[in-house]
Short mmCIF file of C-alpha atoms in Angstrom, two decimals:
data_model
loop_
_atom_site.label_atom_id
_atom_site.label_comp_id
_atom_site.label_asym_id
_atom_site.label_seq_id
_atom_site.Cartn_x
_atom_site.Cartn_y
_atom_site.Cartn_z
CA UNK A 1 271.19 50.38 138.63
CA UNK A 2 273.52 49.81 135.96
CA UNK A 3 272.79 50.26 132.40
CA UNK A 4 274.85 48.07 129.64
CA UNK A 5 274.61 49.00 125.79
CA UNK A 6 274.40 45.89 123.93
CA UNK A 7 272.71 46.91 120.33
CA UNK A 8 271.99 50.94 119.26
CA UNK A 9 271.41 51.00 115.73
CA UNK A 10 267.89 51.88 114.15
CA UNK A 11 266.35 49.80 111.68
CA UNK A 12 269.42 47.01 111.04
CA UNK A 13 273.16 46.08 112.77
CA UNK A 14 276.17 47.27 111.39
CA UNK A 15 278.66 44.98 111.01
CA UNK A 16 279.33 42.96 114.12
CA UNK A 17 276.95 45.21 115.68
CA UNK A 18 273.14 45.17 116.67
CA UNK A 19 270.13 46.81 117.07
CA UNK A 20 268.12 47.75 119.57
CA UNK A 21 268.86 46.10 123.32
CA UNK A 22 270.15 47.20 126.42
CA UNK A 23 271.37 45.12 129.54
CA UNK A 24 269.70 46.53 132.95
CA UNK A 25 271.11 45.11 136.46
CA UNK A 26 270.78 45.89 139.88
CA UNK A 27 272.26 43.72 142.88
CA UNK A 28 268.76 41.38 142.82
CA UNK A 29 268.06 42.38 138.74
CA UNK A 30 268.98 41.16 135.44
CA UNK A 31 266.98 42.09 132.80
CA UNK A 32 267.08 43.21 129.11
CA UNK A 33 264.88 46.21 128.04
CA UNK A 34 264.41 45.36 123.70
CA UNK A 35 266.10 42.31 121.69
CA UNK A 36 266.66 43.21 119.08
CA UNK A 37 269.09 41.94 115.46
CA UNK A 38 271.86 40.40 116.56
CA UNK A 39 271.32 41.03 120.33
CA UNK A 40 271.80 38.09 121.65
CA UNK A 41 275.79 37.46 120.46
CA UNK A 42 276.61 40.44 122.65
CA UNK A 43 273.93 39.35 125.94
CA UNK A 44 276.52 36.30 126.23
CA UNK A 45 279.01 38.00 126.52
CA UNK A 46 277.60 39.29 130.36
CA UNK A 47 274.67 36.81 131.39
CA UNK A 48 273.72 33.88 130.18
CA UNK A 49 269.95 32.84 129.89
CA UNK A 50 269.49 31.33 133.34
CA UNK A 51 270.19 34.33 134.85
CA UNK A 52 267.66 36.55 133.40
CA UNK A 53 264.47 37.71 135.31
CA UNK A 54 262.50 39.62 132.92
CA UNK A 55 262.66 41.16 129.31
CA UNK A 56 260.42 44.18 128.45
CA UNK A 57 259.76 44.65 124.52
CA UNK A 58 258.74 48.54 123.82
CA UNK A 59 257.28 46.71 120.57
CA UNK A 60 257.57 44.97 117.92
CA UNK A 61 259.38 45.85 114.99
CA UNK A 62 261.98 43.67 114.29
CA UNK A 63 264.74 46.10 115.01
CA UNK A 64 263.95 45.94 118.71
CA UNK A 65 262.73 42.15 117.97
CA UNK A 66 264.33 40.36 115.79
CA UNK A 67 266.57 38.20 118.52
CA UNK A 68 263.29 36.85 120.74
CA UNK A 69 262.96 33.77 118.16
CA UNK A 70 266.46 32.28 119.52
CA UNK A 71 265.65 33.54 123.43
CA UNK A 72 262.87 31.68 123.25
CA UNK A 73 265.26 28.16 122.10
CA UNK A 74 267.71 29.46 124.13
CA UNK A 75 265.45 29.20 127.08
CA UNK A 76 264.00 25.89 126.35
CA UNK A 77 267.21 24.36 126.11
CA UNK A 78 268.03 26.20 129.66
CA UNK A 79 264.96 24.66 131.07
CA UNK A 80 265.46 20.89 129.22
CA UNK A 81 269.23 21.04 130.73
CA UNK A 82 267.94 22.31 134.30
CA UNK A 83 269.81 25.47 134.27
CA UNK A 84 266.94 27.35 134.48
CA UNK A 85 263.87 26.70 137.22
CA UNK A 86 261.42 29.04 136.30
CA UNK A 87 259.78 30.60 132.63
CA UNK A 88 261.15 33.24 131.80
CA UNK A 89 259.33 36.21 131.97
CA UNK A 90 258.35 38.78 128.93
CA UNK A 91 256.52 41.79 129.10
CA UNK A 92 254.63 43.55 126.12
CA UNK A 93 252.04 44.88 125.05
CA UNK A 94 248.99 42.82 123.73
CA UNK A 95 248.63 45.48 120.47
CA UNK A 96 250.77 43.03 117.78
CA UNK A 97 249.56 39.06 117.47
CA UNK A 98 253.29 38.47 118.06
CA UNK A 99 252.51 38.81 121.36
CA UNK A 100 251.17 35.24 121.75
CA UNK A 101 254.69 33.91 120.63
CA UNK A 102 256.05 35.29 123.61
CA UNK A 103 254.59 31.90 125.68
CA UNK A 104 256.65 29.32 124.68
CA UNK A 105 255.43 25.96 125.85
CA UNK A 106 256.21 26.16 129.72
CA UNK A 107 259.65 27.84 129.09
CA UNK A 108 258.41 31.50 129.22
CA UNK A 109 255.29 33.35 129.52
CA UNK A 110 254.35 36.56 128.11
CA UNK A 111 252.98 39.24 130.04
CA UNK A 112 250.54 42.18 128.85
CA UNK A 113 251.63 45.55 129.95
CA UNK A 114 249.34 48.81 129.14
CA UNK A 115 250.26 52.21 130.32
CA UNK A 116 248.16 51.67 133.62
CA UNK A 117 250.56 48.81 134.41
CA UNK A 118 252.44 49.14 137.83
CA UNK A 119 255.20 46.42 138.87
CA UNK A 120 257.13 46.21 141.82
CA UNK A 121 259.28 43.00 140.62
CA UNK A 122 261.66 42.69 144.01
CA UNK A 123 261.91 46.29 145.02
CA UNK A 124 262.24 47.01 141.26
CA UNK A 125 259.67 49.56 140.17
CA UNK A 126 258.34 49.70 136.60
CA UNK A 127 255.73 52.18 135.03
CA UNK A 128 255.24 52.79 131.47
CA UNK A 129 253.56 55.64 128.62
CA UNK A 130 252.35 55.26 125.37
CA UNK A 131 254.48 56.86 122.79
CA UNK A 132 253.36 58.24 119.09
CA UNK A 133 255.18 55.22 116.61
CA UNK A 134 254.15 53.87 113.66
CA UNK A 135 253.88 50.76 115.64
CA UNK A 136 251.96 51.09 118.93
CA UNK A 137 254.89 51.53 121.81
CA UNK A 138 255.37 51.88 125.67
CA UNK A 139 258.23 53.90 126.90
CA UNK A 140 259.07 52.76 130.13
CA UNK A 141 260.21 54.07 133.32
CA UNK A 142 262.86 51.98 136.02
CA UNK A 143 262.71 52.73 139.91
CA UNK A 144 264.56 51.34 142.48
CA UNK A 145 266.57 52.79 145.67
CA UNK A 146 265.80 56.21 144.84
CA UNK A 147 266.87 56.31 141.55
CA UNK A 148 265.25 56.16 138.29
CA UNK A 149 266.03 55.38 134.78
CA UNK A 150 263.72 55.98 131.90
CA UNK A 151 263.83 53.78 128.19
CA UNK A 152 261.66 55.74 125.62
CA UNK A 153 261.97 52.69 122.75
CA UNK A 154 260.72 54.55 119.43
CA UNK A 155 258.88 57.67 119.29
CA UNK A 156 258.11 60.80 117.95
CA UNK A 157 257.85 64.51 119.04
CA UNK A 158 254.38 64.63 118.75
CA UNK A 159 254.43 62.42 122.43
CA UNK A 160 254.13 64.29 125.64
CA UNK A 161 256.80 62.46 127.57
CA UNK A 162 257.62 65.10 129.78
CA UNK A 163 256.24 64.02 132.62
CA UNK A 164 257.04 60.64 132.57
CA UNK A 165 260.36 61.30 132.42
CA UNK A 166 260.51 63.56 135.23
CA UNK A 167 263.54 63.65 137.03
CA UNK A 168 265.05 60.90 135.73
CA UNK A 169 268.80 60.25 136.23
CA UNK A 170 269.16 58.41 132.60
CA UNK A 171 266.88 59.32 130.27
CA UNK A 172 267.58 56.66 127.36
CA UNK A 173 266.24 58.01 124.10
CA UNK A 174 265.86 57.44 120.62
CA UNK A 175 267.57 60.54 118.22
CA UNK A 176 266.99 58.38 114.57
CA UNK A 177 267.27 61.79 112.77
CA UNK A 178 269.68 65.24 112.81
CA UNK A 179 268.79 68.45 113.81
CA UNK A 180 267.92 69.48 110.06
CA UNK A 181 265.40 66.58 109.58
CA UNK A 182 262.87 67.69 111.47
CA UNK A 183 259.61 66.69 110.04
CA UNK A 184 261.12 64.05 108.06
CA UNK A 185 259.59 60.82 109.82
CA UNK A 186 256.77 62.07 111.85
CA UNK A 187 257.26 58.57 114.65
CA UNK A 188 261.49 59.60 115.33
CA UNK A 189 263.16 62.27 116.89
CA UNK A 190 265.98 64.35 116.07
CA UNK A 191 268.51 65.44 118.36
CA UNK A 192 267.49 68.30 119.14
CA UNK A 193 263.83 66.83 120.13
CA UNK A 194 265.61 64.33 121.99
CA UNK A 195 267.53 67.22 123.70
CA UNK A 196 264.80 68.88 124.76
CA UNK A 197 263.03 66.41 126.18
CA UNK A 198 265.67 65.85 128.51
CA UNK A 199 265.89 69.41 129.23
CA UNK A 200 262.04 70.12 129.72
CA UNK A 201 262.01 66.80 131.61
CA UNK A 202 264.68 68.08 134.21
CA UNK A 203 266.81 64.52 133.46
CA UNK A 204 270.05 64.83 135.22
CA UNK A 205 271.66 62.56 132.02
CA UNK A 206 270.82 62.15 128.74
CA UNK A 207 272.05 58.92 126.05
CA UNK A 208 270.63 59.15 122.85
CA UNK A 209 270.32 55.82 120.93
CA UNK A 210 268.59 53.93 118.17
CA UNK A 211 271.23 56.09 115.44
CA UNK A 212 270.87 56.49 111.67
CA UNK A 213 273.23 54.63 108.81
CA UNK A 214 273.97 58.00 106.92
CA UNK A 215 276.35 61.07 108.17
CA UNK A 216 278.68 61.35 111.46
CA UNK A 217 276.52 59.87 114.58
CA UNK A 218 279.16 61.97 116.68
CA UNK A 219 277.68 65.36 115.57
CA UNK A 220 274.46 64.24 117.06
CA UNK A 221 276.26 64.95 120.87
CA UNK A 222 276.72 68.51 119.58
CA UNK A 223 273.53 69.26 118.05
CA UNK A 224 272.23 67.52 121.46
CA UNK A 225 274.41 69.86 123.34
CA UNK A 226 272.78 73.19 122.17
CA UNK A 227 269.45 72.48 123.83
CA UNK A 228 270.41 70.05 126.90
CA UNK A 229 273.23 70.77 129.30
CA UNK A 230 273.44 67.59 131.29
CA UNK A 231 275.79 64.56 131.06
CA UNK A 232 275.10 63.68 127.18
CA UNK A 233 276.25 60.23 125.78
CA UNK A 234 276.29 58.34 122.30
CA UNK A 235 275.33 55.04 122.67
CA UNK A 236 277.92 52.75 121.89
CA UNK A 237 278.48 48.71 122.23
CA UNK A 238 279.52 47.87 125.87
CA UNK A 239 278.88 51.09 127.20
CA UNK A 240 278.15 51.00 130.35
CA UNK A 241 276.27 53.48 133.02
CA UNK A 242 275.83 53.47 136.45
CA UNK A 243 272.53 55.20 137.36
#
């Protein structure tokens, strides 16, 4: 599997940047995990819409959102100009009433995930957990030839992830807060939460993602580092992981 870093900023994009979104490919897989503000400008740049199989949404605030509106034209247009055969696919959950925008006439179809869900699209293995958010979300975890990856979207330290994220050779996870805000919004994570979890989860990598506006995002890897002794990275536009 190979992870791509399109959009990593919480909340809004900073210039000529975006929020949340992340490219996921395998040698039979394209799909994008979020959507986020201004995600789509940077998708381009790698795939265009024909060539995606699937998008998962971990929910639906408009930081991890805000870009399905144009995917959804995007994809008509694909399918009017016959570039693309089949709807595209959207997972979600059913817990927003966006969720019913995600079936756009026959061009895509959205599809309700819960944390019982179990999908084997073409070898590739998805599972997912409920997460403590202001906004009901599913962290999701990525299988496929023996390796795994695991995308927490937004959460807090109150969730009991550990499990789920067992052994996972990326663990992709939100740090919205520094060490010394603990406490200070009960549905984020700081770095060292987000450290820990990787460490208590026995991840063999950790990237930490979905990054405040205020202070030096860079001391977040050292805070990180205190806790968690694996591979640590800092999100970044067009950073890319092999799994």
């Amino acid at each position: 599997m190979m992870l791509t870093v399109l959009g990593y900023w919480g909340a809004y994009p900073e210039e000529n940047e975006a929020t949340a979104g992340y490219l996921l490919q395998t040698d039979r897989h394209t799909v994008l995990l979020d959507c986020g503000s201004g995600i789509l400008s940077k998708l381009w740049k790698y795939v265009r819409h024909e060539d995606l199989d699937a998008v998962f949404i971990s929910h639906f605030h408009h930081d991890h959102t805000a870009d399905i509106g144009c995917l959804l034209y995007a994809g008509k247009l694909a399918m009017a100009f016959k570039k693309r055969r089949v709807p595209l696919a959207i997972y979600a959950n059913y817990c927003s009433a966006r969720f019913q925008e995600l079936t756009f006439g026959d061009n895509s179809i959205g599809i309700e995930i819960t944390p019982g869900s179990k999908l084997d699209l073409n070898g590739l293995h998805v599972s997912f957990a409920p997460t403590v958010h202001d906004e009901y979300n599913l962290a999701m975890r990525f299988e496929y030839e023996g390796k795994a990856l695991v995308y927490t979207g937004d959460m807090g330290p109150a969730t009991d992830l550990n499990d789920f994220c067992r052994g996972a050779d990326l663990l992709l996870c939100e740090a919205s807060l520094y060490a010394d805000e603990k406490g200070l919004i009960s549905g984020h994570m700081t770095s060292e939460e987000t450290a820990r979890l990787a460490n208590e989860a026995g991840a063999k990598s950790l990237m930490m993602t979905h990054f405040p506006h205020i202070g030096n995002v860079s001391d977040m890897a050292s805070e990180a580092a205190r806790y968690y002794h694996g591979k640590i990275y800092l999100a970044q536009t067009g950073l890319t992981i092999t799994v």
